[in-house]
Amino acid sequence: MTPPLLVLALALVAFANGANDNFKGVATLYGSATTTYRAALLWATLTVGLGSLLAALVAGRLVAVFSGAGLVPAALAMQPRFLLSVALAAAAAVLLASRLGLPVSTTHALLGALLGAGLMAARGAVAGGPLVERFVLPLVLSPVLAGGVTALLYPMLRGARTRLGVEREMCLCVGEQAEPVQVTSAGVVLLRSSGLALTVEQRAHCATRYFGTVIGFDAQRLLDRLHFLSAGAVGFARGMNDAPKIAALAVAGTALGLPAALAVTAALMALGGLLGARPVAETMSHRITGMNHGQAFTANAVTAALVLAASGFGLPVSTTHVATGALAGLGAVTGQARWRSIGIIALAWVGTLPLAALLGAALHLVLGR
């Protein structure tokens, strides 16, 4: 197996990762109707790309973890055949999930592929201790932590909003009562009795907004800007945490140096998101929980903080797990959780690792012939 094949495999994993993961940081922007799908996707592309390019600052530990070092024998972790099997298996598992609109973890897929190819190649030489410490614990605990923190934080922020005198504006539903109106040339409906302007929209676009001021700033505008910043922070954190995991495959096989591997990864993650993000975007934005602006901001802020902290400590958490855990925790505390969809996503998480492991083992066997 030559280095060019490893580069192609790296590109495929990065593309799959972008299609499945890029939108997760901005899903709350789209789900709360803060902005459009296209604007959210462009913001995600920019912030994930920036995080990926700056990942060299924290890449050392994550590159070491996902090269397979310590998990499988060192000699095996550098074999192009092994690395190619891992890359192709992980890419196939994530691309399938993306096509089905299931937000799965590229970290899970890489771990499964490493295990499957490692067991096939090393015949039982996969180390159990590093497996649990480096992979299993961060992946299992991170969504639980995200859900718990979000469930605790949102009521606190809601209480602070109330104390600051910021109120919610709700949609006005007119029943049987007839009210004289005037329709302007711009299509705006004015109540003749008061001059109040009414806008008719589909139910899906009817969103709760806030009115009032916070330290002299309009509450809704301030919240929207903070929401965009938190979404950008999630994208940036995801780029910093995911890009080194993917680049590790090329670095371990000496196909590319770290800067070049990160650049290729960033470019293909962006392309994957732009071309293939829509199915997962709909799931993350609309099928896990309903949300208003304040709730969406809370979930994003928790996700960004946890993923950035994990990147700094070299912990391979999944942005998917953290973001979905935060949204599930939000839905639990607001009573809007869509548990059937959450259950399907959880099953996809459980299935990702064994599927990638089977593919990794099969590919390592086939490529050896």
Short mmCIF file of C-alpha atoms in Angstrom, two decimals, residues 96-368:
data_model
loop_
_atom_site.label_atom_id
_atom_site.label_comp_id
_atom_site.label_asym_id
_atom_site.label_seq_id
_atom_site.Cartn_x
_atom_site.Cartn_y
_atom_site.Cartn_z
CA LEU A 96 -23.84 5.12 5.62
CA ALA A 97 -25.06 6.88 8.76
CA SER A 98 -24.95 10.26 7.01
CA ARG A 99 -27.08 8.93 4.17
CA LEU A 100 -29.65 7.72 6.71
CA GLY A 101 -29.63 11.05 8.57
CA LEU A 102 -28.18 9.49 11.73
CA PRO A 103 -25.71 11.63 13.72
CA VAL A 104 -23.02 9.14 14.67
CA SER A 105 -19.51 9.55 15.99
CA THR A 106 -16.47 9.43 13.71
CA THR A 107 -14.53 8.76 16.92
CA HIS A 108 -16.66 5.64 17.47
CA ALA A 109 -16.13 4.55 13.86
CA LEU A 110 -12.35 5.03 14.07
CA LEU A 111 -12.23 3.15 17.36
CA GLY A 112 -14.24 0.25 15.94
CA ALA A 113 -12.09 0.12 12.82
CA LEU A 114 -8.91 0.15 14.91
CA LEU A 115 -10.24 -2.72 17.01
CA GLY A 116 -11.44 -4.80 14.08
CA ALA A 117 -8.31 -4.40 11.99
CA GLY A 118 -6.11 -4.76 15.09
CA LEU A 119 -7.74 -8.00 16.21
CA MET A 120 -7.51 -9.42 12.70
CA ALA A 121 -3.86 -8.45 12.35
CA ALA A 122 -2.52 -8.90 15.88
CA ARG A 123 -4.61 -11.90 16.96
CA GLY A 124 -5.49 -10.77 20.47
CA ALA A 125 -2.69 -8.26 20.98
CA VAL A 126 -5.06 -5.31 21.39
CA ALA A 127 -4.44 -3.72 24.79
CA GLY A 128 -7.54 -3.62 27.00
CA GLY A 129 -6.29 -1.03 29.52
CA PRO A 130 -5.64 1.80 27.04
CA LEU A 131 -8.87 0.91 25.26
CA VAL A 132 -10.98 1.63 28.33
CA GLU A 133 -8.96 4.59 29.61
CA ARG A 134 -8.40 6.45 26.35
CA PHE A 135 -11.57 5.68 24.45
CA VAL A 136 -14.45 4.06 26.29
CA LEU A 137 -14.62 6.29 29.37
CA PRO A 138 -14.52 9.64 27.48
CA LEU A 139 -17.08 8.42 24.94
CA VAL A 140 -19.51 7.04 27.53
CA LEU A 141 -19.23 9.81 30.11
CA SER A 142 -19.26 12.86 27.81
CA PRO A 143 -22.94 12.71 26.70
CA VAL A 144 -24.08 11.99 30.25
CA LEU A 145 -22.09 14.96 31.52
CA ALA A 146 -23.39 17.21 28.72
CA GLY A 147 -26.99 16.27 29.41
CA GLY A 148 -26.64 16.76 33.15
CA VAL A 149 -24.89 20.11 32.89
CA THR A 150 -27.46 21.42 30.39
CA ALA A 151 -30.38 20.24 32.52
CA LEU A 152 -28.92 22.06 35.53
CA LEU A 153 -27.77 25.19 33.72
CA TYR A 154 -30.90 26.05 31.74
CA PRO A 155 -33.21 26.60 34.76
CA MET A 156 -30.52 28.83 36.28
CA LEU A 157 -30.28 30.94 33.11
CA ARG A 158 -34.06 31.08 32.84
CA GLY A 159 -34.24 32.36 36.41
CA ALA A 160 -31.59 34.98 35.68
CA ARG A 161 -33.58 36.14 32.62
CA THR A 162 -36.70 36.54 34.75
CA ARG A 163 -34.83 38.53 37.41
CA LEU A 164 -33.46 40.84 34.71
CA GLY A 165 -37.00 41.58 33.56
CA VAL A 166 -36.59 40.01 30.12
CA GLU A 167 -39.92 38.59 28.98
CA ARG A 168 -40.91 36.24 26.19
CA GLU A 169 -42.94 37.29 23.16
CA MET A 170 -45.31 34.59 21.95
CA CYS A 171 -47.18 34.12 18.67
CA LEU A 172 -50.63 35.74 18.66
CA CYS A 173 -53.39 33.30 17.60
CA VAL A 174 -56.66 34.95 16.46
CA GLY A 175 -59.70 32.71 16.91
CA GLU A 176 -63.27 33.47 15.86
CA GLN A 177 -63.13 37.17 16.64
CA ALA A 178 -63.21 39.36 13.53
CA GLU A 179 -60.82 42.32 13.51
CA PRO A 180 -60.79 44.99 10.75
CA VAL A 181 -57.42 44.93 8.97
CA GLN A 182 -55.53 46.77 6.27
CA VAL A 183 -53.09 45.00 3.94
CA THR A 184 -50.14 47.15 2.83
CA SER A 185 -48.39 46.90 -0.54
CA ALA A 186 -45.60 44.98 1.22
CA GLY A 187 -48.05 42.31 2.36
CA VAL A 188 -48.07 43.37 6.02
CA VAL A 189 -51.41 43.09 7.83
CA LEU A 190 -52.24 46.06 10.11
CA LEU A 191 -54.97 46.02 12.76
CA ARG A 192 -57.00 49.19 12.10
CA SER A 193 -57.93 49.58 15.75
CA SER A 194 -54.35 49.83 16.96
CA GLY A 195 -52.03 49.93 13.96
CA LEU A 196 -50.37 46.73 15.18
CA ALA A 197 -48.61 44.83 12.37
CA LEU A 198 -49.19 41.11 12.08
CA THR A 199 -47.07 38.70 10.06
CA VAL A 200 -48.59 35.42 8.90
CA GLU A 201 -46.15 32.50 8.89
CA GLN A 202 -46.15 28.73 8.89
CA ARG A 203 -46.28 27.13 12.34
CA ALA A 204 -42.72 25.82 11.95
CA HIS A 205 -41.47 29.39 11.64
CA CYS A 206 -43.35 30.70 14.67
CA ALA A 207 -40.66 31.20 17.30
CA THR A 208 -40.58 32.54 20.82
CA ARG A 209 -38.55 35.73 21.10
CA TYR A 210 -37.47 37.93 24.02
CA PHE A 211 -38.06 41.59 24.70
CA GLY A 212 -36.32 43.76 27.26
CA THR A 213 -32.77 44.93 27.81
CA VAL A 214 -29.68 43.45 29.42
CA ILE A 215 -26.98 45.95 30.50
CA GLY A 216 -28.42 48.37 27.95
CA PHE A 217 -28.56 45.95 25.00
CA ASP A 218 -31.69 44.59 23.33
CA ALA A 219 -32.17 41.12 24.86
CA GLN A 220 -33.03 39.28 21.63
CA ARG A 221 -30.20 40.80 19.62
CA LEU A 222 -27.71 40.10 22.39
CA LEU A 223 -28.90 36.51 22.69
CA ASP A 224 -28.70 35.96 18.93
CA ARG A 225 -25.10 37.19 18.86
CA LEU A 226 -24.15 35.02 21.83
CA HIS A 227 -25.88 32.09 20.16
CA PHE A 228 -23.85 32.56 16.98
CA LEU A 229 -20.67 32.82 19.05
CA SER A 230 -21.50 29.62 20.94
CA ALA A 231 -22.26 27.80 17.68
CA GLY A 232 -18.98 29.01 16.26
CA ALA A 233 -17.20 27.83 19.39
CA VAL A 234 -18.69 24.34 18.95
CA GLY A 235 -17.54 24.26 15.33
CA PHE A 236 -14.08 25.49 16.28
CA ALA A 237 -13.83 22.96 19.10
CA ARG A 238 -15.01 20.16 16.82
CA GLY A 239 -12.36 21.03 14.24
CA MET A 240 -9.66 21.02 16.91
CA ASN A 241 -10.83 17.69 18.34
CA ASP A 242 -11.66 15.77 15.15
CA ALA A 243 -9.04 16.88 12.63
CA PRO A 244 -6.07 15.36 14.54
CA LYS A 245 -7.89 12.01 14.84
CA ILE A 246 -8.26 11.79 11.07
CA ALA A 247 -4.85 13.26 10.25
CA ALA A 248 -3.28 10.61 12.52
CA LEU A 249 -3.91 7.95 9.88
CA ALA A 250 -1.74 9.69 7.30
CA VAL A 251 0.91 10.75 9.80
CA ALA A 252 1.29 7.23 11.21
CA GLY A 253 1.77 5.83 7.72
CA THR A 254 4.25 8.59 6.83
CA ALA A 255 2.03 9.53 3.89
CA LEU A 256 1.95 13.19 4.97
CA GLY A 257 3.47 15.41 7.62
CA LEU A 258 1.16 16.77 10.31
CA PRO A 259 0.63 20.28 8.80
CA ALA A 260 -0.20 18.85 5.37
CA ALA A 261 -2.44 16.15 6.86
CA LEU A 262 -4.38 18.75 8.85
CA ALA A 263 -4.76 20.97 5.76
CA VAL A 264 -6.11 18.10 3.66
CA THR A 265 -8.41 17.08 6.50
CA ALA A 266 -9.77 20.62 6.91
CA ALA A 267 -10.47 21.01 3.19
CA LEU A 268 -12.28 17.67 2.84
CA MET A 269 -14.27 18.14 6.05
CA ALA A 270 -15.52 21.46 4.65
CA LEU A 271 -16.44 19.86 1.32
CA GLY A 272 -18.24 16.97 3.02
CA GLY A 273 -20.30 19.38 5.09
CA LEU A 274 -21.25 21.57 2.14
CA LEU A 275 -22.35 18.62 0.00
CA GLY A 276 -23.77 16.14 2.46
CA ALA A 277 -24.87 17.77 5.73
CA ARG A 278 -28.60 18.13 5.11
CA PRO A 279 -29.95 14.73 6.36
CA VAL A 280 -28.11 14.93 9.69
CA ALA A 281 -28.92 18.65 9.96
CA GLU A 282 -32.65 17.91 9.92
CA THR A 283 -32.26 15.24 12.61
CA MET A 284 -30.17 17.37 14.95
CA SER A 285 -32.22 20.53 14.43
CA HIS A 286 -35.78 19.22 14.52
CA ARG A 287 -36.03 15.60 15.67
CA ILE A 288 -34.36 15.56 19.10
CA THR A 289 -36.16 18.37 20.93
CA GLY A 290 -38.05 21.59 20.35
CA MET A 291 -36.12 24.66 21.41
CA ASN A 292 -36.36 28.41 21.65
CA HIS A 293 -33.46 30.84 21.41
CA GLY A 294 -32.44 30.73 25.06
CA GLN A 295 -32.64 26.94 25.26
CA ALA A 296 -30.64 26.54 22.07
CA PHE A 297 -27.93 28.89 23.33
CA THR A 298 -27.63 26.94 26.59
CA ALA A 299 -27.15 23.61 24.81
CA ASN A 300 -24.52 25.09 22.50
CA ALA A 301 -22.61 26.78 25.29
CA VAL A 302 -22.35 23.51 27.22
CA THR A 303 -21.26 21.61 24.10
CA ALA A 304 -18.58 24.14 23.23
CA ALA A 305 -17.16 24.22 26.75
CA LEU A 306 -16.94 20.44 27.10
CA VAL A 307 -15.44 19.77 23.66
CA LEU A 308 -12.87 22.56 24.01
CA ALA A 309 -11.88 21.25 27.44
CA ALA A 310 -11.54 17.72 26.07
CA SER A 311 -9.34 18.94 23.21
CA GLY A 312 -7.04 20.69 25.67
CA PHE A 313 -6.61 17.48 27.67
CA GLY A 314 -6.23 15.28 24.60
CA LEU A 315 -9.44 13.35 25.37
CA PRO A 316 -11.09 11.84 22.27
CA VAL A 317 -14.68 12.79 23.04
CA SER A 318 -17.31 12.80 20.33
CA THR A 319 -18.88 16.14 19.42
CA THR A 320 -21.89 14.10 18.32
CA HIS A 321 -22.29 12.58 21.77
CA VAL A 322 -21.76 15.87 23.57
CA ALA A 323 -24.11 17.90 21.34
CA THR A 324 -26.82 15.23 21.33
CA GLY A 325 -26.47 14.73 25.07
CA ALA A 326 -26.87 18.46 25.64
CA LEU A 327 -29.99 18.58 23.45
CA ALA A 328 -31.45 15.51 25.19
CA GLY A 329 -30.80 17.08 28.59
CA LEU A 330 -32.47 20.26 27.39
CA GLY A 331 -35.49 18.32 26.14
CA ALA A 332 -35.74 16.43 29.41
CA VAL A 333 -35.88 19.59 31.50
CA THR A 334 -38.28 21.43 29.16
CA GLY A 335 -40.51 18.42 28.50
CA GLN A 336 -39.96 18.65 24.73
CA ALA A 337 -37.62 15.69 24.23
CA ARG A 338 -38.52 13.39 21.35
CA TRP A 339 -37.50 10.16 22.98
CA ARG A 340 -38.22 7.92 20.00
CA SER A 341 -35.72 9.83 17.84
CA ILE A 342 -33.23 9.92 20.70
CA GLY A 343 -33.60 6.14 21.08
CA ILE A 344 -32.92 5.58 17.37
CA ILE A 345 -29.80 7.77 17.60
CA ALA A 346 -28.63 5.82 20.66
CA LEU A 347 -29.04 2.55 18.75
CA ALA A 348 -27.00 4.00 15.89
CA TRP A 349 -24.26 4.88 18.38
CA VAL A 350 -24.26 1.33 19.72
CA GLY A 351 -24.13 -0.12 16.21
CA THR A 352 -21.39 2.14 14.85
CA LEU A 353 -18.52 0.49 16.71
CA PRO A 354 -19.26 -3.17 15.85
CA LEU A 355 -20.09 -2.26 12.23
CA ALA A 356 -16.79 -0.42 11.82
CA ALA A 357 -14.96 -3.26 13.57
CA LEU A 358 -16.39 -5.86 11.19
CA LEU A 359 -15.55 -3.69 8.20
CA GLY A 360 -12.02 -3.08 9.52
CA ALA A 361 -11.38 -6.78 10.02
CA ALA A 362 -12.83 -7.70 6.62
CA LEU A 363 -10.86 -5.02 4.81
CA HIS A 364 -7.61 -6.00 6.51
CA LEU A 365 -8.22 -9.58 5.40
CA VAL A 366 -9.13 -8.61 1.83
CA LEU A 367 -6.25 -6.17 1.38
CA GLY A 368 -3.80 -8.86 2.45
#
